[in-house]
Amino acid sequence: MVIRLSERWPEVSSDRLLSECVPPPRFAEVRFATYRPDPDEPSQAEALSVLTERAVQLAQPRQAPTFWSRLRGRGATPAGKPGIYLDGGFGVGKTHLLASLWHEAAGPKMYCTFVELTNLVGALGLRAAVEALSSYRLICIDEFELDDPGDTMLISRLLGQLVAAGVELAATSNTLPDKLGEGRFQAIDFLREIQALAAHFDVRRIDGPDYRHRGLPVAPEPRPDEQVEKIAAERPGASCDHFVDLHRHLAELHPSKYGALLDGVEAIAITDIRPLTDENVALRLVVLADRMYDRDLPLVAGGVPLDQLFSAEMLKGGYRKKYLRALSRLIALSRACTP
């Protein structure tokens, strides 16, 4: 029987949300020893050295704060910053290094994307999130970004309270922390919060070729909808949904439930994919694409080619990096189903 994602209503407990905050399967086995710095990019070897040194500190259980440590900030490292921030383009190994740091650190610890973190806080509430995370040794945040003023205020308050509680932070992004939010909202109006976030981090730049300079991969030719439905019906564990039904259903679910929506699914089929004009719909599909990519779920697609999913205006706007990442991932997943 074909699974219909648009007919699923998953319930997700706070314990599950927290337990799932680990590196995705494709980064489950990475370690510092498996990172290969580009000899032509010395910043990569430097970042590896800095992260390895930080990992030695984080491998030790967190010590109870002393009077003097409280005066200088309980979360402060010997370098004076409670967090490390890896800035650089796509494909230079930032996530590899971040996941390696998480694997080396003592627990309790957490690994999530920035979107997952905001979704977690939205699901739990700020107070409950602070209570749940204040005892953690380390929180790793991949793809750090600010999408709107609400995120800025929320994450600024959350990280400020966690740092005060002694939690150490590590993050990756392709935007310097003091430039977060530019092009997406009036960041100048929230300069104090952005500067407070930036102050938590020791920034390390990792240079290397950016995949965007090579262009997006060409999307496979979409299949006729009848063929998409036939493939889904013949493939065990496959879901099949009309594109409009799926994105309307996503609007009725909290994004923290998108992972649970895919429980037991082995492949995803979508018929009648259409170009998007609504940014809210587009951003929900970005989150779903990330959860599909984490689980390495092959995609069978009908309708327009995937590289036409986001409009030219969207690909020039403030969420450009999000859309390019989603396209790259969806195209990769669709190629897994190409004969």
Coordinates of C-alpha atoms in Angstrom, one line a residue, residues 38-192:
D38 CA 43.4 20.9 0.7
P39 CA 47.1 21.7 0.6
D40 CA 46.4 24.8 -1.5
E41 CA 44.0 26.1 1.2
P42 CA 46.0 26.5 4.5
S43 CA 43.0 27.8 6.4
Q44 CA 41.5 24.2 6.2
A45 CA 44.5 22.7 8.1
E46 CA 44.4 25.6 10.5
A47 CA 40.7 25.0 11.2
L48 CA 41.4 21.3 11.7
S49 CA 44.1 22.1 14.3
V50 CA 41.9 24.6 16.2
L51 CA 38.9 22.2 16.3
T52 CA 41.1 19.3 17.4
E53 CA 42.5 21.3 20.3
R54 CA 39.0 22.4 21.2
A55 CA 37.9 18.7 21.1
V56 CA 40.5 17.8 23.8
Q57 CA 39.0 20.3 26.1
L58 CA 35.4 19.2 25.4
A59 CA 36.3 15.5 26.0
Q60 CA 36.6 16.4 29.7
P61 CA 33.4 16.5 31.7
R62 CA 32.2 20.0 32.4
Q63 CA 33.5 21.3 35.7
A64 CA 31.4 23.1 38.3
P65 CA 31.9 26.8 38.0
T66 CA 34.1 28.7 40.5
F67 CA 33.6 32.2 41.8
W68 CA 36.3 33.5 39.4
S69 CA 34.9 31.6 36.4
R70 CA 31.5 33.1 37.0
L71 CA 33.0 36.6 37.0
R72 CA 34.6 36.0 33.6
G73 CA 31.8 34.0 32.1
R74 CA 31.2 30.4 32.9
G75 CA 31.2 29.3 29.3
A76 CA 34.5 31.0 28.4
T77 CA 37.3 28.9 27.0
P78 CA 41.0 29.8 27.6
A79 CA 40.7 31.8 24.4
G80 CA 37.9 33.9 26.0
K81 CA 35.0 32.8 23.7
P82 CA 32.4 30.2 24.6
G83 CA 31.9 29.2 21.0
I84 CA 33.7 28.6 17.7
Y85 CA 32.2 29.6 14.4
L86 CA 33.4 28.2 11.1
D87 CA 32.7 30.5 8.2
G88 CA 33.2 29.5 4.6
G89 CA 31.6 28.4 1.3
F90 CA 29.9 25.1 0.5
G91 CA 32.0 22.0 0.1
V92 CA 35.0 23.0 2.2
G93 CA 34.4 20.5 5.0
K94 CA 32.8 22.7 7.7
T95 CA 30.1 20.1 8.5
H96 CA 32.7 17.3 8.6
L97 CA 34.7 19.2 11.2
L98 CA 31.6 20.2 13.2
A99 CA 30.4 16.6 13.3
S100 CA 33.9 15.4 14.3
L101 CA 33.9 17.8 17.2
W102 CA 30.6 16.5 18.4
H103 CA 31.8 12.9 18.2
E104 CA 34.8 13.8 20.3
A105 CA 33.0 15.8 23.0
A106 CA 31.8 14.4 26.3
G107 CA 28.0 14.4 26.8
P108 CA 25.4 15.5 27.2
K109 CA 25.7 17.1 23.8
M110 CA 23.5 18.2 20.9
Y111 CA 23.9 18.5 17.1
C112 CA 21.4 20.2 14.9
T113 CA 20.9 22.6 12.0
F114 CA 19.9 26.2 12.8
V115 CA 16.5 25.5 11.4
E116 CA 16.1 22.4 13.7
L117 CA 17.2 24.5 16.7
T118 CA 14.6 27.2 16.0
N119 CA 11.9 24.5 15.4
L120 CA 12.9 22.8 18.7
V121 CA 12.6 26.0 20.7
G122 CA 9.3 26.8 18.9
A123 CA 8.0 23.4 19.9
L124 CA 9.2 23.4 23.5
G125 CA 9.0 27.0 24.3
L126 CA 12.0 29.1 25.3
R127 CA 11.9 28.4 29.0
A128 CA 11.6 24.6 28.6
A129 CA 14.4 24.7 26.0
V130 CA 16.8 26.5 28.3
E131 CA 16.0 24.1 31.1
A132 CA 16.6 21.1 28.9
L133 CA 19.8 22.3 27.3
S134 CA 21.5 24.2 30.2
S135 CA 23.2 21.0 31.4
Y136 CA 24.7 20.2 28.0
R137 CA 28.5 20.2 27.5
L138 CA 28.3 21.3 23.8
I139 CA 25.8 22.4 21.3
C140 CA 26.8 22.2 17.6
I141 CA 24.7 24.2 15.1
D142 CA 25.1 23.6 11.4
E143 CA 24.1 26.1 8.8
F144 CA 23.7 29.0 11.2
E145 CA 21.5 31.7 9.7
L146 CA 18.9 34.3 10.6
D147 CA 15.8 34.3 8.5
D148 CA 13.6 36.9 10.3
P149 CA 13.6 39.2 13.3
G150 CA 11.7 36.6 15.4
D151 CA 14.6 34.1 15.0
T152 CA 17.1 36.8 15.8
M153 CA 15.4 37.6 19.1
L154 CA 14.7 34.0 20.0
I155 CA 18.2 32.6 19.3
S156 CA 19.9 35.6 20.9
R157 CA 18.1 35.0 24.2
L158 CA 18.5 31.3 24.0
L159 CA 22.3 31.3 23.4
G160 CA 22.9 34.1 25.9
Q161 CA 21.2 32.0 28.6
L162 CA 23.0 28.8 27.6
V163 CA 26.4 30.5 27.5
A164 CA 25.7 31.9 31.0
A165 CA 25.0 28.4 32.1
G166 CA 28.3 27.2 30.9
V167 CA 27.3 25.5 27.6
E168 CA 29.9 25.7 24.8
L169 CA 28.9 26.3 21.2
A170 CA 30.2 25.4 17.8
A171 CA 28.6 26.6 14.5
T172 CA 29.0 26.6 10.8
S173 CA 27.7 29.1 8.3
N174 CA 28.5 30.8 5.0
T175 CA 27.9 34.2 6.4
L176 CA 30.0 36.0 9.0
P177 CA 28.1 36.4 12.3
D178 CA 28.0 40.1 12.2
K179 CA 26.5 40.0 8.7
L180 CA 23.7 37.6 9.6
G181 CA 20.2 38.6 8.4
E182 CA 21.5 41.0 5.6
G183 CA 19.2 40.9 2.6
R184 CA 16.5 39.0 4.5
F185 CA 15.1 41.7 6.9
Q186 CA 16.2 45.1 8.2
A187 CA 19.1 43.7 10.1
I188 CA 20.3 47.1 11.2
D189 CA 17.2 47.3 13.4
F190 CA 18.4 44.2 15.2
L191 CA 22.0 45.1 15.3
R192 CA 22.3 44.7 19.1

